[in-house]
Short mmCIF file of N, CA and C in Angstrom, two decimals:
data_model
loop_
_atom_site.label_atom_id
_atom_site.label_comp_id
_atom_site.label_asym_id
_atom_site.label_seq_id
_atom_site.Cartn_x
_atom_site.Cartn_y
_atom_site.Cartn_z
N UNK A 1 0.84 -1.17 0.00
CA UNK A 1 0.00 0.00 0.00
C UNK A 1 0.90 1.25 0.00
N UNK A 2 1.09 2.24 -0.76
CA UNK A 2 1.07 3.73 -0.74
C UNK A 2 1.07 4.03 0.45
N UNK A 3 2.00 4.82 0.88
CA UNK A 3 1.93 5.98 2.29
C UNK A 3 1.65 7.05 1.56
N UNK A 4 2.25 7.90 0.52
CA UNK A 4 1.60 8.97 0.17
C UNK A 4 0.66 8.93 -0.78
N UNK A 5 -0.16 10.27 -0.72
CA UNK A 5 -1.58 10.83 -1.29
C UNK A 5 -1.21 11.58 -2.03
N UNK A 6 -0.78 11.43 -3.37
CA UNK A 6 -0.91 12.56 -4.47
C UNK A 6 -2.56 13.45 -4.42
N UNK A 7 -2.43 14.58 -3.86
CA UNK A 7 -3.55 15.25 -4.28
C UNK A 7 -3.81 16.23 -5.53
N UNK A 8 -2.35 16.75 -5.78
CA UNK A 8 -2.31 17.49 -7.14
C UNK A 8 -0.98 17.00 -7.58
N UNK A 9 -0.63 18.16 -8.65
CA UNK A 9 0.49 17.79 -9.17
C UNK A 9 1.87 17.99 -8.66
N UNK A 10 1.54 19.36 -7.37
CA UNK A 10 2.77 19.93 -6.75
C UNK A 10 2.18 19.54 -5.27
N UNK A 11 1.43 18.87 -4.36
CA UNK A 11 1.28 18.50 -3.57
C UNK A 11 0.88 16.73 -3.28
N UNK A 12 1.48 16.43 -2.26
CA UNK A 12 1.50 14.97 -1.73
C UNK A 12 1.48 15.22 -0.05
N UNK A 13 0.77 14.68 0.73
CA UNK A 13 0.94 13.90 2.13
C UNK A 13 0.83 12.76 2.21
N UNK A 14 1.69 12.90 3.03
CA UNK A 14 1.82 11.16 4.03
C UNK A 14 0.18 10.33 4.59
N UNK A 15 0.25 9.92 4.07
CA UNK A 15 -1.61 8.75 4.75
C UNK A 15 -1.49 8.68 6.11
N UNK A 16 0.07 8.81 6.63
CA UNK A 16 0.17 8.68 8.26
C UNK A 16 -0.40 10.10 9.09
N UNK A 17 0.24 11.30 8.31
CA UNK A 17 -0.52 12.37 8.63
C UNK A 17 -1.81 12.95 9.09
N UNK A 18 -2.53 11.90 8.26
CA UNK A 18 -4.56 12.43 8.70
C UNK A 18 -4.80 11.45 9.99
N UNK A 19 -5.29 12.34 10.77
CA UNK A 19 -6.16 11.66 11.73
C UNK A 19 -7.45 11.95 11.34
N UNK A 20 -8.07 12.55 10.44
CA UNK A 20 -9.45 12.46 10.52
C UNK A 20 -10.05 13.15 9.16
N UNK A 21 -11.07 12.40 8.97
CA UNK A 21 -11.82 12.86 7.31
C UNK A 21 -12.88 12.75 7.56
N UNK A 22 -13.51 14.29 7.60
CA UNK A 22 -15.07 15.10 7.98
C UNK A 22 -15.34 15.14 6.22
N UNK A 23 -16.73 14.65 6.14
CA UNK A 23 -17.42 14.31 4.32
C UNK A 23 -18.53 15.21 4.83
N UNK A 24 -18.38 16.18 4.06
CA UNK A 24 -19.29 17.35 3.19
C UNK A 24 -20.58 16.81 1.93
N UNK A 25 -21.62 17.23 1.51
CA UNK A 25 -22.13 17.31 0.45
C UNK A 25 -21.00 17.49 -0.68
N UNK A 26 -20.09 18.20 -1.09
CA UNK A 26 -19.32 18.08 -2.05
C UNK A 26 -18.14 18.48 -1.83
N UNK A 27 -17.55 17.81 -0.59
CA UNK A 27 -16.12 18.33 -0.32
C UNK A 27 -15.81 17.59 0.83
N UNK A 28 -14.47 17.44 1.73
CA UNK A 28 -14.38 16.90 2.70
C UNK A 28 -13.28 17.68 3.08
N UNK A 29 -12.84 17.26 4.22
CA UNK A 29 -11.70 17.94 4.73
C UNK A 29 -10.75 16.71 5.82
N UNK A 30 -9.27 17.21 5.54
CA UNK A 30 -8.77 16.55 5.93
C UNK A 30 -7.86 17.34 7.28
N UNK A 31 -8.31 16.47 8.66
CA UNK A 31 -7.57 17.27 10.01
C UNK A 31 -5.98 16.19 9.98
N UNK A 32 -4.85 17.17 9.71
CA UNK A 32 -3.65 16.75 9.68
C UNK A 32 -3.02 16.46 11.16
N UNK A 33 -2.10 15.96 11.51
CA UNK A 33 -1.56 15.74 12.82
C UNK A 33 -0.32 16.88 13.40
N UNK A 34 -0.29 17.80 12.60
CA UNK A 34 0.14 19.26 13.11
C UNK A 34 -0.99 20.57 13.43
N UNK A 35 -2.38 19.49 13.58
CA UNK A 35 -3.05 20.71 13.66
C UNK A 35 -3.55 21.48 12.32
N UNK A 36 -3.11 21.21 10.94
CA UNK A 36 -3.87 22.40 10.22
C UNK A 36 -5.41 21.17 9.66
N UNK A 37 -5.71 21.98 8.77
CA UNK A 37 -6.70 21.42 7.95
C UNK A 37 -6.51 21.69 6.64
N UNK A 38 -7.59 20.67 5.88
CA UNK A 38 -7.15 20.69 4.38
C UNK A 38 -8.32 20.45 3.85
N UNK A 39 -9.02 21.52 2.67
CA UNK A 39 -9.96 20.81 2.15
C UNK A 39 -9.88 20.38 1.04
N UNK A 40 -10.57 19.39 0.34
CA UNK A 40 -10.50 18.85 -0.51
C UNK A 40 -11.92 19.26 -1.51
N UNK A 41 -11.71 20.03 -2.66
CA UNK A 41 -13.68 20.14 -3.01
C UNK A 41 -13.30 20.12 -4.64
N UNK A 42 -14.31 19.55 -4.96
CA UNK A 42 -14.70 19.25 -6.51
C UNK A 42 -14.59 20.76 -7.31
N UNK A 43 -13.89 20.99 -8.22
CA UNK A 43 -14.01 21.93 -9.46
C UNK A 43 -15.26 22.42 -9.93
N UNK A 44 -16.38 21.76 -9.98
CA UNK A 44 -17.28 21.42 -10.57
C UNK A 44 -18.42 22.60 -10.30
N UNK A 45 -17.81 23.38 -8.73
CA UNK A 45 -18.61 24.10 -8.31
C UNK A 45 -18.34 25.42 -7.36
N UNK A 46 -18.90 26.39 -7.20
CA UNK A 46 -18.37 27.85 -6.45
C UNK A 46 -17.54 27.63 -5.25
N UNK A 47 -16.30 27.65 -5.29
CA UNK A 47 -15.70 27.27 -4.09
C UNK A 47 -14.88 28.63 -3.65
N UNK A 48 -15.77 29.80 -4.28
CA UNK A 48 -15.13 31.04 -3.64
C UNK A 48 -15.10 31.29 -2.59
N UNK A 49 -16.17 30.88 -1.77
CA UNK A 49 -16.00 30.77 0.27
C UNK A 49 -15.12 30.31 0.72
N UNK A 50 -14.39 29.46 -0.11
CA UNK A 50 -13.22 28.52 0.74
C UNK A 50 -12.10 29.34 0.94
N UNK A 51 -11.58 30.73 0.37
CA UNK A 51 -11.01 31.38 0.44
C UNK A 51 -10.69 32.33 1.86
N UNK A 52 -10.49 32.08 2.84
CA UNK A 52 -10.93 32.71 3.66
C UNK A 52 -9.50 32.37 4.74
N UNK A 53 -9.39 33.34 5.80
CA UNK A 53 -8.44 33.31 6.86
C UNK A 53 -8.60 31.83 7.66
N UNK A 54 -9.48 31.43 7.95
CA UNK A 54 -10.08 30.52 9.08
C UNK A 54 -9.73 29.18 8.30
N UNK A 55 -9.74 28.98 7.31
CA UNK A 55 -8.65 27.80 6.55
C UNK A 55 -6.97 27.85 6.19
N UNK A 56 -6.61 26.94 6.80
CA UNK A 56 -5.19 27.17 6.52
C UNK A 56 -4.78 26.42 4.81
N UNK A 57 -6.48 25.94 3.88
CA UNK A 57 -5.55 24.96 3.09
C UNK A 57 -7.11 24.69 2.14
N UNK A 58 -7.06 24.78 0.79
CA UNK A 58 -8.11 24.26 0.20
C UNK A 58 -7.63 23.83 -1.27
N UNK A 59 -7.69 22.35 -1.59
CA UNK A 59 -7.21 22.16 -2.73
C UNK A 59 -8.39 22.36 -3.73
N UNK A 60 -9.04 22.60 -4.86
CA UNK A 60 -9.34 22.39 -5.64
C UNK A 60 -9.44 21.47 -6.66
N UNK A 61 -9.75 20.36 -6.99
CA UNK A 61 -9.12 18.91 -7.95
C UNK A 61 -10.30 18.73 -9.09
N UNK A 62 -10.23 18.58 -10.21
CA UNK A 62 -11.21 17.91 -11.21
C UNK A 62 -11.71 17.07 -10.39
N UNK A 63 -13.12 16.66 -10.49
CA UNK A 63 -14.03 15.72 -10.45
C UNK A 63 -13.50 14.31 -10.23
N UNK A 64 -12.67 13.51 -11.53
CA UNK A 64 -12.06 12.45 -11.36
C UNK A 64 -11.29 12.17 -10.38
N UNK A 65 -10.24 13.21 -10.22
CA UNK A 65 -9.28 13.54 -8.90
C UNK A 65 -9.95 13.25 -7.89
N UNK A 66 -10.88 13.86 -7.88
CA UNK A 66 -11.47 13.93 -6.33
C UNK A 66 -12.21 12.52 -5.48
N UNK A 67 -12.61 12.03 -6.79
CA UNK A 67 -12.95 10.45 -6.68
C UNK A 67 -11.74 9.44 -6.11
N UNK A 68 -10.80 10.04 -6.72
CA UNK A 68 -9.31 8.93 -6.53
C UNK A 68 -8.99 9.39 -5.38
N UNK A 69 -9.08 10.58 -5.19
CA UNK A 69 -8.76 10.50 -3.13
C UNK A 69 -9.53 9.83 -2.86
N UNK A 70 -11.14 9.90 -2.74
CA UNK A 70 -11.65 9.29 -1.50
C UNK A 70 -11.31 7.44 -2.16
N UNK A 71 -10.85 7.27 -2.60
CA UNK A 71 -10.95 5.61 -3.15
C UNK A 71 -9.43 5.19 -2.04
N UNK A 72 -8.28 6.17 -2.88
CA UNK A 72 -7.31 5.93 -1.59
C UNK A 72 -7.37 6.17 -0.22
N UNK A 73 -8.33 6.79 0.19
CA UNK A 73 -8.58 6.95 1.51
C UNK A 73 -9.41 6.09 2.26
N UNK A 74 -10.19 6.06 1.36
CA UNK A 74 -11.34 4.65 1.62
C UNK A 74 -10.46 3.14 1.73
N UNK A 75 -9.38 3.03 1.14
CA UNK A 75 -8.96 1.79 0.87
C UNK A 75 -7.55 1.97 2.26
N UNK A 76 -6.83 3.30 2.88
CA UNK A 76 -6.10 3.65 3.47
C UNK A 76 -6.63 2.92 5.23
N UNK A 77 -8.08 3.84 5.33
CA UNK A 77 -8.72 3.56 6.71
C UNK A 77 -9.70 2.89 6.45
N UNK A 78 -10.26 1.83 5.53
CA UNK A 78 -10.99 0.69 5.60
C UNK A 78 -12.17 0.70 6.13
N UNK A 79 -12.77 2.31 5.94
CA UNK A 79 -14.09 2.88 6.56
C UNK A 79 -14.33 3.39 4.94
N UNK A 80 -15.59 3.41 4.01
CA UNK A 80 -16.10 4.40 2.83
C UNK A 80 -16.00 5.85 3.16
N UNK A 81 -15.16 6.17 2.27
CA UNK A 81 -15.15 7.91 2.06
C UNK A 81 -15.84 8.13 1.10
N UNK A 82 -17.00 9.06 1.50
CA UNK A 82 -17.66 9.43 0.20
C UNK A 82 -18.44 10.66 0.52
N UNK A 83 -19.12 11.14 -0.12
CA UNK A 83 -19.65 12.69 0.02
C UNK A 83 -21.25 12.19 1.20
N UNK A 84 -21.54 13.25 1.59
CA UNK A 84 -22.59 13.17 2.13
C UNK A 84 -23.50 13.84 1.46
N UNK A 85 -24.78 12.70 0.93
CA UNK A 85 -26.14 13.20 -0.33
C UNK A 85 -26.56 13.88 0.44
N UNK A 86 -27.03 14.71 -0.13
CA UNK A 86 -28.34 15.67 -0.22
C UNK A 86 -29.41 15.29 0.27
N UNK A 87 -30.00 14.16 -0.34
CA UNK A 87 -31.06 13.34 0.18
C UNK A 87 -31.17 12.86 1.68
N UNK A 88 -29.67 12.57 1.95
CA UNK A 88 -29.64 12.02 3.51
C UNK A 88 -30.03 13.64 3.91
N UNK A 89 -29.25 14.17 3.48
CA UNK A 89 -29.30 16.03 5.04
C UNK A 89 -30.54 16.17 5.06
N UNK A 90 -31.36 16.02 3.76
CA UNK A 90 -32.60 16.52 3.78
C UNK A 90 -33.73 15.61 4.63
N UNK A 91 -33.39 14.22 4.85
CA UNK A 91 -33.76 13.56 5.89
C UNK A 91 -33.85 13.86 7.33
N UNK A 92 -32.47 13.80 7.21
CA UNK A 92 -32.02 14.64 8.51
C UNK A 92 -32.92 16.04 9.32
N UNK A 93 -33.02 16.62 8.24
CA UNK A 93 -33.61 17.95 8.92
C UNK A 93 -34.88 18.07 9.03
N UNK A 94 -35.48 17.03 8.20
CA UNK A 94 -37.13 17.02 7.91
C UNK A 94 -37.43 15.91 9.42
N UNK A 95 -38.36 16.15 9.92
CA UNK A 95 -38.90 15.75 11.25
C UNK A 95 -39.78 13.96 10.90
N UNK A 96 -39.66 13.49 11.72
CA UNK A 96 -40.29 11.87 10.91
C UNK A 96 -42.13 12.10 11.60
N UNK A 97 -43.04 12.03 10.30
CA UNK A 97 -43.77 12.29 10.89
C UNK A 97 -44.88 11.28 12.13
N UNK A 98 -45.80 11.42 12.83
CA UNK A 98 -45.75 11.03 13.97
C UNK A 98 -47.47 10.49 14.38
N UNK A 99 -47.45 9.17 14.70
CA UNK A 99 -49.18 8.63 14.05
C UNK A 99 -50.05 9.31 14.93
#
C-alpha cells in the first residue's frame, strides 16, 4: 500500500498524517496531525467561500481527482469515504412524521 496521497500535481501527504476525514455534500476535509486542515472540493462548483483566513488549506481537484482520493482513503482507513447526499441532510432535517 502507498503511504503517500498525491492530491495534485505539486502537492502529496503522508496517509500517516490524517487523523481524521469530515465528508461534506461536495467536499471533505482533511484534520492533519500538526493541527492544520485541508480541504478537498470538486471543481465542478463555487468554491469562492473557501477562500478565507479561518482555513489554513483548500485544494481544488477535477471531479475524477477527487474520486481517486476518496478511493485511496477509503482503501487507506478501511471505513467508505464518500460525500454526504443531499437526500440524507434533507432527511435529517425534515422531522419523521408522527401517528
Amino acid at each position: 500500500m502507498k503511504v503517500g496521497l498525491k492530491l495534485n500535481e505539486h502537492f502529496t501527504v503522508s496517509k500517516h498524517n490524517i487523523v481524521q476525514v469530515t465528508t461534506f455534500e461536495n467536499e471533505f476535509q482533511l484534520a492533519l496531525t500538526n493541527s492544520e486542515f485541508l480541504v478537498i472540493s470538486k471543481d465542478d462548483k463555487d468554491n469562492s467561500y473557501y477562500h478565507t483566513h479561518e482555513l489554513n488549506g483548500c485544494l481544488i481537484v477535477p471531479v475524477n481527482e477527487y474520486h481517486r482520493i476518496q478511493r485511496e482513503l477509503t482503501e487507506y482507513f478501511g471505513v467508505e469515504i464518500q460525500d454526504v447526499s443531499s437526500d440524507e441532510t434533507k432527511e435529517q432535517e425534515e422531522p419523521e412524521p408522527t401517528a
